[in-house]
Coordinates of C-alpha atoms in Angstrom, one line a residue:
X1 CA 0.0 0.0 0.0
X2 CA 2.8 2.6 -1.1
X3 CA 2.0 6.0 -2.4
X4 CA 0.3 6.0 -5.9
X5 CA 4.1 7.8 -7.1
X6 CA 6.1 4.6 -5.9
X7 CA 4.2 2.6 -8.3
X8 CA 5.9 4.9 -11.1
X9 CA 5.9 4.7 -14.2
X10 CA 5.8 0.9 -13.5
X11 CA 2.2 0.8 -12.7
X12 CA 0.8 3.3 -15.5
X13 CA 3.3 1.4 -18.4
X14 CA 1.9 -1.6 -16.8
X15 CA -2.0 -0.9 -17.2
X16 CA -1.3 0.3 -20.8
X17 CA 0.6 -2.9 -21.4
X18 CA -2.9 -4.4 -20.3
X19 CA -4.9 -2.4 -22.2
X20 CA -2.6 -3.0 -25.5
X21 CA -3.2 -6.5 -24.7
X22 CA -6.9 -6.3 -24.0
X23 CA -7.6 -4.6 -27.1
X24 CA -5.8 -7.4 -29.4
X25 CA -7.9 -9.9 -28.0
X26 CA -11.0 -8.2 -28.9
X27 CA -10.4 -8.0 -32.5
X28 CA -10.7 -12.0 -32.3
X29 CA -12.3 -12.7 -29.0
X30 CA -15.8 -11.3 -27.3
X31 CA -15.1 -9.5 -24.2
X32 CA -17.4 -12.0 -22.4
X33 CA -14.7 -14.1 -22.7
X34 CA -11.8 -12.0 -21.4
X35 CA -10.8 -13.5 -18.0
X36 CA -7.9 -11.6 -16.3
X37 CA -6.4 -13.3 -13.4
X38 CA -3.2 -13.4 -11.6
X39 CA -1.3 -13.9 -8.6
X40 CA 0.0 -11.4 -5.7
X41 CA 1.5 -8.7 -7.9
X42 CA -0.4 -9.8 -11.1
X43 CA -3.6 -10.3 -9.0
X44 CA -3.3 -6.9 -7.9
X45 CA -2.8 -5.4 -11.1
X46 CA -5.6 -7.6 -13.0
X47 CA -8.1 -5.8 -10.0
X48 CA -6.7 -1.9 -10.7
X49 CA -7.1 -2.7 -14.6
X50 CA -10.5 -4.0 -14.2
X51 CA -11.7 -1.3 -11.6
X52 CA -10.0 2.0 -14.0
X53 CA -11.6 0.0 -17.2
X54 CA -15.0 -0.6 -15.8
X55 CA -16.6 -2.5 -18.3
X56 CA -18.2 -6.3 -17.9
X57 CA -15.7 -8.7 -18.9
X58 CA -15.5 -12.5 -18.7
X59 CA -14.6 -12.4 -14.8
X60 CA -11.4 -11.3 -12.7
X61 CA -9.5 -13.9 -10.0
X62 CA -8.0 -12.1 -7.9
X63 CA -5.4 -14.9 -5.9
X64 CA -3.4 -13.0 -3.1
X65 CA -4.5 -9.3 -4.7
X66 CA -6.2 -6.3 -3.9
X67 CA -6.4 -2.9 -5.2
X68 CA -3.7 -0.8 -5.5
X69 CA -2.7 2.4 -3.9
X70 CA -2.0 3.5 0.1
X71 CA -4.1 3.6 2.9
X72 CA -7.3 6.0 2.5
X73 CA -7.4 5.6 -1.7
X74 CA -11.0 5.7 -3.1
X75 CA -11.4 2.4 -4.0
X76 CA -15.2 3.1 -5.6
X77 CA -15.5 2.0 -9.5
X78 CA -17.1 4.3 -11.8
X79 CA -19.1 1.7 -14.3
X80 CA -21.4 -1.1 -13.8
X81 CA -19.8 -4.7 -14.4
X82 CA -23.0 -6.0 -14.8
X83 CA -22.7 -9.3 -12.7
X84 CA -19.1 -10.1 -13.8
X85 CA -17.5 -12.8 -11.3
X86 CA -14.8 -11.8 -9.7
X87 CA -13.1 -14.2 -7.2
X88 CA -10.8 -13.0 -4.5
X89 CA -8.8 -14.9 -1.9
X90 CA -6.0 -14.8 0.3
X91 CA -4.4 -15.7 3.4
X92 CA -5.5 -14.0 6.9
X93 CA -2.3 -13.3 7.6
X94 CA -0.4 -13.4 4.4
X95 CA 2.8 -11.1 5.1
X96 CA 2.1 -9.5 1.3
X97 CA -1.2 -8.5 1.2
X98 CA -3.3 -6.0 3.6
X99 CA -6.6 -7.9 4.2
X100 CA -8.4 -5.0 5.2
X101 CA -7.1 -3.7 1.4
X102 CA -8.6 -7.4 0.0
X103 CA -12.0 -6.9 1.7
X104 CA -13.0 -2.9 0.4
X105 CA -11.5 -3.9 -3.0
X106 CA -14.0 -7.1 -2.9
X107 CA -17.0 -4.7 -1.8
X108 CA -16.2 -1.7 -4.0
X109 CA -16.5 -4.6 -6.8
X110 CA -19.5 -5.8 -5.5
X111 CA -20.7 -2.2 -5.2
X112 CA -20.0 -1.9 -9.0
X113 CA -22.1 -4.8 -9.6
X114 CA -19.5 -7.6 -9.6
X115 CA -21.0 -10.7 -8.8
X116 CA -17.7 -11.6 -6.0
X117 CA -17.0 -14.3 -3.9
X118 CA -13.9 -14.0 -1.9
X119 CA -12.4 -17.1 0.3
X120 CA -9.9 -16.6 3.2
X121 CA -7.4 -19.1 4.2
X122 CA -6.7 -19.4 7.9
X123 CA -2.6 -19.2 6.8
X124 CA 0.2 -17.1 6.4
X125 CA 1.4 -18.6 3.3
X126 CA 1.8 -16.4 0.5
X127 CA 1.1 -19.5 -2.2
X128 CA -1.5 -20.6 -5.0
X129 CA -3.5 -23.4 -3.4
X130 CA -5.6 -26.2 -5.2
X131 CA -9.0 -24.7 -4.1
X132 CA -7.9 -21.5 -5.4
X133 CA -7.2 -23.8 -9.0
X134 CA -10.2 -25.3 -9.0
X135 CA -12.2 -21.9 -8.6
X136 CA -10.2 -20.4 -11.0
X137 CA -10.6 -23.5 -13.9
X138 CA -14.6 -23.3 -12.7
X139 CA -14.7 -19.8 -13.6
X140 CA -12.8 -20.3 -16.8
X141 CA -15.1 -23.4 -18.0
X142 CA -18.2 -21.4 -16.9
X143 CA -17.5 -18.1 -19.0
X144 CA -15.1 -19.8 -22.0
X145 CA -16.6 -22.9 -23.3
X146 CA -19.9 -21.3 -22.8
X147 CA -21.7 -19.9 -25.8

C-alpha cells in the first residue's frame, strides 16, 4: 500500500501494457470471454485494470490481490460490471497483502455490480493453493466454453 508515485511509471506502463493487450484480443475474441487473473503482484494489477476499465468482462480472480494504492485511496468503481464474477482470496495473515485492502477492493466490486466471492485461508502462506485452481478453472469453464 505505497504512495500511488512509488508505483511509477511501472504501474501506469503496466496498465497500458494491459490495455494493448486487451484490445488485441478483442479483435478476435468477445469480451465475455476475457478473463484476467493473476497472482499477488499480477492479481493486484488484474483488479486496478479492471476497476480504472470498468466494463463487464469475462470475470477477474483475484489470488493473493487487492487494489492498489495506500491507505485512505478511493477504491469506488465508476461503471457497472454487470454481474461479472470476480473471485478473490487470500491468506488471513499473508505477510504480502493488507486484508483490510482485500476486503473494500471485494465490496467496491460488488458495489460496482461484480458478482464476488472472496475465500480466506486461515494461513500465512503467500502461495496458490488447489481450491484456489479449481475456482479459477470453474470460472474459466463457466465463461469460456460457454456460448
Amino acid at each position: 500500500m505505497a504512495p500511488a508515485q512509488a508505483n511509477e511509471p511501472q504501474l501506469s506502463s503496466s496498465l497500458s501494457a494491459l490495455d494493448q493487450m486487451e484490445s488485441s484480443l478483442l479483435e478476435s475474441i468477445p469480451s465475455h470471454k476475457v478473463v484476467w487473473l493473476g497472482f499477488s503482484q499480477g492479481a493486484c494489477l488484474a483488479c486496478e485494470y479492471v476497476a480504472r476499465t470498468a466494463v463487464p468482462r469475462g470475470g477477474l480472480a483475484a489470488l493473493t490481490g487487492a487494489r492498489i494504492g495506500p491507505a485512505g485511496t478511493d477504491l469506488a468503481i465508476a461503471g457497472d460490471l454487470g454481474g461479472m464474477p470476480v473471485w478473490i482470496s487470500a491468506g488471513t495473515d499473508d505477510p504480502w497483502i493488507d486484508l483490510g485492502r482485500m476486503q473494500q477492493s471485494a465490496a467496491a466490486f460488488e458495489a460496482a455490480g461484480a458478482s464476488v466471492s472472496t475465500r480466506l485461508f486461515d494461513d500465512s502462506e503467500h502461495r496458490i493453493r488447489p481450491v484456489e485452481v479449481a475456482a479459477v478453472r470453474s470460472m474459466l469453464n463457466e465463461r469460456l466454453l460457454d456460448g
